[in-house]
GROMACS .gro file of C-alpha atoms in nm:
model
  214
    1MET     CA    1  -0.605  -1.993   1.467
    2ALA     CA    2  -0.432  -1.755   1.225
    3ALA     CA    3  -0.626  -1.449   1.112
    4ASP     CA    4  -0.786  -1.470   0.768
    5PHE     CA    5  -0.593  -1.172   0.631
    6GLU     CA    6  -0.687  -1.260   0.274
    7GLN     CA    7  -1.061  -1.248   0.351
    8GLN     CA    8  -1.259  -0.926   0.312
    9SER     CA    9  -1.485  -1.028   0.600
   10TYR     CA   10  -1.186  -1.012   0.837
   11TRP     CA   11  -1.111  -0.653   0.739
   12HIS     CA   12  -1.474  -0.543   0.756
   13GLU     CA   13  -1.501  -0.667   1.112
   14ARG     CA   14  -1.165  -0.517   1.204
   15PHE     CA   15  -1.226  -0.174   1.051
   16SER     CA   16  -1.569  -0.156   1.215
   17SER     CA   17  -1.388  -0.062   1.536
   18GLU     CA   18  -1.028   0.013   1.437
   19THR     CA   19  -0.957   0.376   1.348
   20ALA     CA   20  -0.577   0.378   1.318
   21PHE     CA   21  -0.308   0.111   1.284
   22GLU     CA   22   0.033   0.079   1.118
   23TRP     CA   23   0.172  -0.246   0.981
   24LEU     CA   24   0.537  -0.334   1.047
   25LEU     CA   25   0.670   0.025   1.052
   26SER     CA   26   0.532   0.368   1.125
   27SER     CA   27   0.452   0.575   0.818
   28ALA     CA   28   0.740   0.810   0.898
   29ASP     CA   29   0.988   0.521   0.922
   30PHE     CA   30   0.854   0.364   0.603
   31LEU     CA   31   0.882   0.689   0.409
   32SER     CA   32   1.239   0.733   0.531
   33LEU     CA   33   1.318   0.420   0.326
   34VAL     CA   34   1.142   0.570   0.024
   35ASP     CA   35   1.302   0.915   0.057
   36PRO     CA   36   1.559   0.863  -0.223
   37LEU     CA   37   1.272   0.801  -0.466
   38LEU     CA   38   1.047   1.075  -0.331
   39ALA     CA   39   1.327   1.329  -0.365
   40ASN     CA   40   1.322   1.281  -0.743
   41LEU     CA   41   0.944   1.290  -0.782
   42SER     CA   42   0.747   1.591  -0.896
   43ARG     CA   43   0.483   1.693  -0.644
   44SER     CA   44   0.230   1.635  -0.923
   45SER     CA   45   0.330   1.269  -0.959
   46GLU     CA   46   0.056   1.008  -0.932
   47ILE     CA   47   0.100   0.783  -0.628
   48LEU     CA   48  -0.099   0.468  -0.551
   49HIS     CA   49  -0.126   0.347  -0.191
   50ILE     CA   50  -0.243  -0.017  -0.193
   51GLY     CA   51  -0.419  -0.157   0.112
   52SER     CA   52  -0.453   0.182   0.277
   53GLY     CA   53  -0.656   0.041   0.567
   54THR     CA   54  -0.637   0.267   0.872
   55SER     CA   55  -0.282   0.385   0.805
   56ASP     CA   56  -0.192   0.754   0.811
   57LEU     CA   57   0.061   0.713   0.529
   58HIS     CA   58  -0.150   0.933   0.301
   59ASN     CA   59  -0.131   1.218   0.551
   60HIS     CA   60   0.248   1.201   0.553
   61LEU     CA   61   0.249   1.219   0.174
   62ARG     CA   62   0.016   1.518   0.175
   63LYS     CA   63   0.236   1.696   0.432
   64ARG     CA   64   0.521   1.658   0.183
   65GLY     CA   65   0.314   1.823  -0.089
   66PHE     CA   66   0.191   1.516  -0.278
   67LEU     CA   67  -0.179   1.561  -0.353
   68ASN     CA   68  -0.226   1.314  -0.641
   69VAL     CA   69  -0.247   1.019  -0.405
   70THR     CA   70  -0.502   0.742  -0.462
   71ASN     CA   71  -0.566   0.527  -0.155
   72VAL     CA   72  -0.721   0.189  -0.232
   73ASP     CA   73  -0.852  -0.093  -0.018
   74TYR     CA   74  -1.107  -0.361  -0.093
   75GLU     CA   75  -1.295  -0.296   0.229
   76PRO     CA   76  -1.516   0.015   0.188
   77LEU     CA   77  -1.475   0.112   0.554
   78ALA     CA   78  -1.107   0.180   0.486
   79ALA     CA   79  -1.195   0.472   0.258
   80HIS     CA   80  -1.407   0.627   0.532
   81ARG     CA   81  -1.132   0.577   0.789
   82GLY     CA   82  -0.875   0.734   0.555
   83GLN     CA   83  -1.096   1.035   0.487
   84GLU     CA   84  -1.156   1.078   0.859
   85LEU     CA   85  -0.781   1.075   0.927
   86GLU     CA   86  -0.718   1.331   0.652
   87GLN     CA   87  -1.006   1.554   0.766
   88ARG     CA   88  -0.877   1.543   1.123
   89ALA     CA   89  -0.522   1.632   1.018
   90PHE     CA   90  -0.595   1.902   0.758
   91GLY     CA   91  -0.954   2.012   0.800
   92ASP     CA   92  -1.049   1.897   0.451
   93VAL     CA   93  -1.018   1.603   0.212
   94LYS     CA   94  -0.814   1.645  -0.107
   95LEU     CA   95  -0.671   1.299  -0.170
   96ARG     CA   96  -0.851   1.020  -0.357
   97TYR     CA   97  -1.006   0.707  -0.210
   98ALA     CA   98  -1.128   0.403  -0.400
   99VAL     CA   99  -1.259   0.057  -0.322
  100ALA     CA  100  -1.046  -0.186  -0.520
  101ASP     CA  101  -0.905  -0.536  -0.490
  102ALA     CA  102  -0.525  -0.533  -0.528
  103THR     CA  103  -0.549  -0.840  -0.751
  104ARG     CA  104  -0.776  -0.661  -1.001
  105LEU     CA  105  -0.688  -0.293  -0.985
  106PRO     CA  106  -0.760  -0.192  -1.348
  107GLU     CA  107  -1.111  -0.337  -1.341
  108ASP     CA  108  -1.204  -0.210  -0.995
  109LEU     CA  109  -1.060   0.138  -1.041
  110THR     CA  110  -1.244   0.175  -1.369
  111ALA     CA  111  -1.569   0.066  -1.208
  112GLY     CA  112  -1.512   0.292  -0.909
  113ALA     CA  113  -1.445   0.599  -1.122
  114SER     CA  114  -1.809   0.611  -1.228
  115SER     CA  115  -1.953   0.561  -0.878
  116ASN     CA  116  -1.751   0.804  -0.667
  117ASP     CA  117  -1.913   1.130  -0.772
  118ASP     CA  118  -2.049   1.182  -0.421
  119SER     CA  119  -1.708   1.140  -0.256
  120GLU     CA  120  -1.595   1.400  -0.003
  121SER     CA  121  -1.277   1.443  -0.202
  122GLY     CA  122  -1.260   1.731  -0.444
  123ASP     CA  123  -1.110   1.510  -0.713
  124CYS     CA  124  -1.206   1.147  -0.668
  125VAL     CA  125  -1.134   0.992  -1.008
  126PRO     CA  126  -0.862   0.728  -0.974
  127ARG     CA  127  -0.561   0.732  -1.207
  128TYR     CA  128  -0.411   0.436  -1.389
  129ASP     CA  129  -0.062   0.555  -1.474
  130PHE     CA  130   0.113   0.566  -1.139
  131GLN     CA  131   0.470   0.679  -1.094
  132LEU     CA  132   0.498   0.529  -0.747
  133VAL     CA  133   0.308   0.244  -0.579
  134LEU     CA  134   0.335   0.202  -0.201
  135ASP     CA  135   0.243  -0.114  -0.013
  136LYS     CA  136   0.289  -0.164   0.362
  137SER     CA  137   0.251  -0.541   0.401
  138THR     CA  138  -0.052  -0.573   0.174
  139CYS     CA  139   0.155  -0.819  -0.028
  140ASP     CA  140   0.185  -1.025   0.292
  141ALA     CA  141  -0.190  -1.028   0.352
  142ILE     CA  142  -0.261  -1.133  -0.005
  143SER     CA  143   0.005  -1.405   0.008
  144CYS     CA  144  -0.194  -1.569   0.289
  145GLY     CA  145  -0.413  -1.698   0.006
  146GLY     CA  146  -0.115  -1.864  -0.165
  147GLU     CA  147   0.111  -1.784  -0.458
  148GLU     CA  148  -0.166  -1.739  -0.716
  149PRO     CA  149  -0.325  -1.431  -0.553
  150LEU     CA  150   0.019  -1.274  -0.509
  151ARG     CA  151   0.093  -1.329  -0.878
  152LYS     CA  152  -0.241  -1.169  -0.962
  153MET     CA  153  -0.145  -0.873  -0.748
  154CYS     CA  154   0.184  -0.838  -0.933
  155ASP     CA  155   0.009  -0.850  -1.271
  156SER     CA  156  -0.251  -0.603  -1.147
  157VAL     CA  157   0.006  -0.350  -1.028
  158TYR     CA  158   0.201  -0.394  -1.351
  159GLN     CA  159  -0.103  -0.283  -1.552
  160CYS     CA  160  -0.134   0.038  -1.346
  161ILE     CA  161   0.227   0.152  -1.315
  162ARG     CA  162   0.433   0.365  -1.553
  163SER     CA  163   0.713   0.191  -1.737
  164ASP     CA  164   0.962   0.406  -1.542
  165GLY     CA  165   0.772   0.373  -1.214
  166ALA     CA  166   0.850   0.187  -0.894
  167TRP     CA  167   0.652  -0.029  -0.652
  168ILE     CA  168   0.785  -0.017  -0.296
  169ALA     CA  169   0.661  -0.311  -0.090
  170LEU     CA  170   0.728  -0.362   0.279
  171SER     CA  171   0.713  -0.726   0.395
  172TYR     CA  172   0.805  -0.946   0.687
  173SER     CA  173   0.931  -1.212   0.443
  174ALA     CA  174   1.279  -1.241   0.295
  175HIS     CA  175   1.128  -1.446   0.013
  176ARG     CA  176   0.808  -1.259  -0.064
  177PHE     CA  177   0.877  -1.214  -0.436
  178ASP     CA  178   1.084  -1.528  -0.498
  179MET     CA  179   0.871  -1.630  -0.795
  180SER     CA  180   0.967  -1.692  -1.156
  181ASP     CA  181   0.839  -1.492  -1.453
  182LEU     CA  182   0.731  -1.183  -1.262
  183PRO     CA  183   0.684  -0.871  -1.478
  184PHE     CA  184   0.915  -0.682  -1.240
  185ASP     CA  185   1.281  -0.665  -1.158
  186VAL     CA  186   1.300  -0.706  -0.781
  187LYS     CA  187   1.569  -0.578  -0.549
  188VAL     CA  188   1.592  -0.530  -0.174
  189LEU     CA  189   1.583  -0.159  -0.099
  190SER     CA  190   1.642  -0.203   0.273
  191LYS     CA  191   1.659  -0.467   0.545
  192VAL     CA  192   1.514  -0.328   0.866
  193PRO     CA  193   1.599  -0.497   1.199
  194THR     CA  194   1.302  -0.551   1.427
  195PRO     CA  195   1.316  -0.468   1.800
  196LYS     CA  196   1.444  -0.739   2.031
  197ALA     CA  197   1.290  -0.829   2.365
  198ARG     CA  198   1.627  -0.966   2.484
  199PRO     CA  199   1.980  -0.903   2.355
  200ASP     CA  200   2.031  -1.271   2.272
  201ASP     CA  201   1.714  -1.297   2.061
  202PRO     CA  202   1.781  -1.393   1.698
  203ASP     CA  203   1.801  -1.121   1.435
  204VAL     CA  204   1.468  -1.070   1.259
  205TYR     CA  205   1.415  -0.824   0.976
  206TYR     CA  206   1.147  -0.652   0.775
  207TRP     CA  207   1.222  -0.634   0.405
  208CYS     CA  208   1.160  -0.333   0.186
  209TYR     CA  209   1.152  -0.424  -0.184
  210CYS     CA  210   1.172  -0.207  -0.492
  211LEU     CA  211   0.999  -0.358  -0.794
  212ARG     CA  212   1.044  -0.194  -1.135
  213PRO     CA  213   0.857  -0.296  -1.451
  214ARG     CA  214   1.054  -0.501  -1.701
   0.00000   0.00000   0.00000
């Protein structure tokens, strides 16, 4: 039976024991695809990492000097795992962590801003005007619930991103954003070949999309 990736209960059970995992690509390999955008960003730019889970992507961003990073996941354990990874890597916690559903970011981030005063982070208030949004296969997990949740995610991100911002989404699907009337212009930033077990295996790719607000 396929995993219920769209169900919070799945992630709660998973994160109860999982402390580190990367979807599709390592954080270093993913950021290599985003490098052209990062090179033009001020280190004070606001970055939103959706579906942070147990990824170390936030640590790679901090190593590059980006401190205004908000890591969101709708499973509360993910925030604890992210803080643990940052504490282990740097000896302190400076990035932001919030519990939020990717299909209702404005509402959940607003609600979370008033309840995070006891966070370990020095500055825990989420921002709502992001220059860059990063998503390592969260769009895939949400699409397990059908097209409607994915559309809600797109609308949700649109309400949180600057008009000149960009949403970089990594997916296993060549058709992830093949939907009409999206509030974004969508282009393929990169097509990444996956490893082959045998030379004659068919070519399979991961797809890195760049979505810009219309």
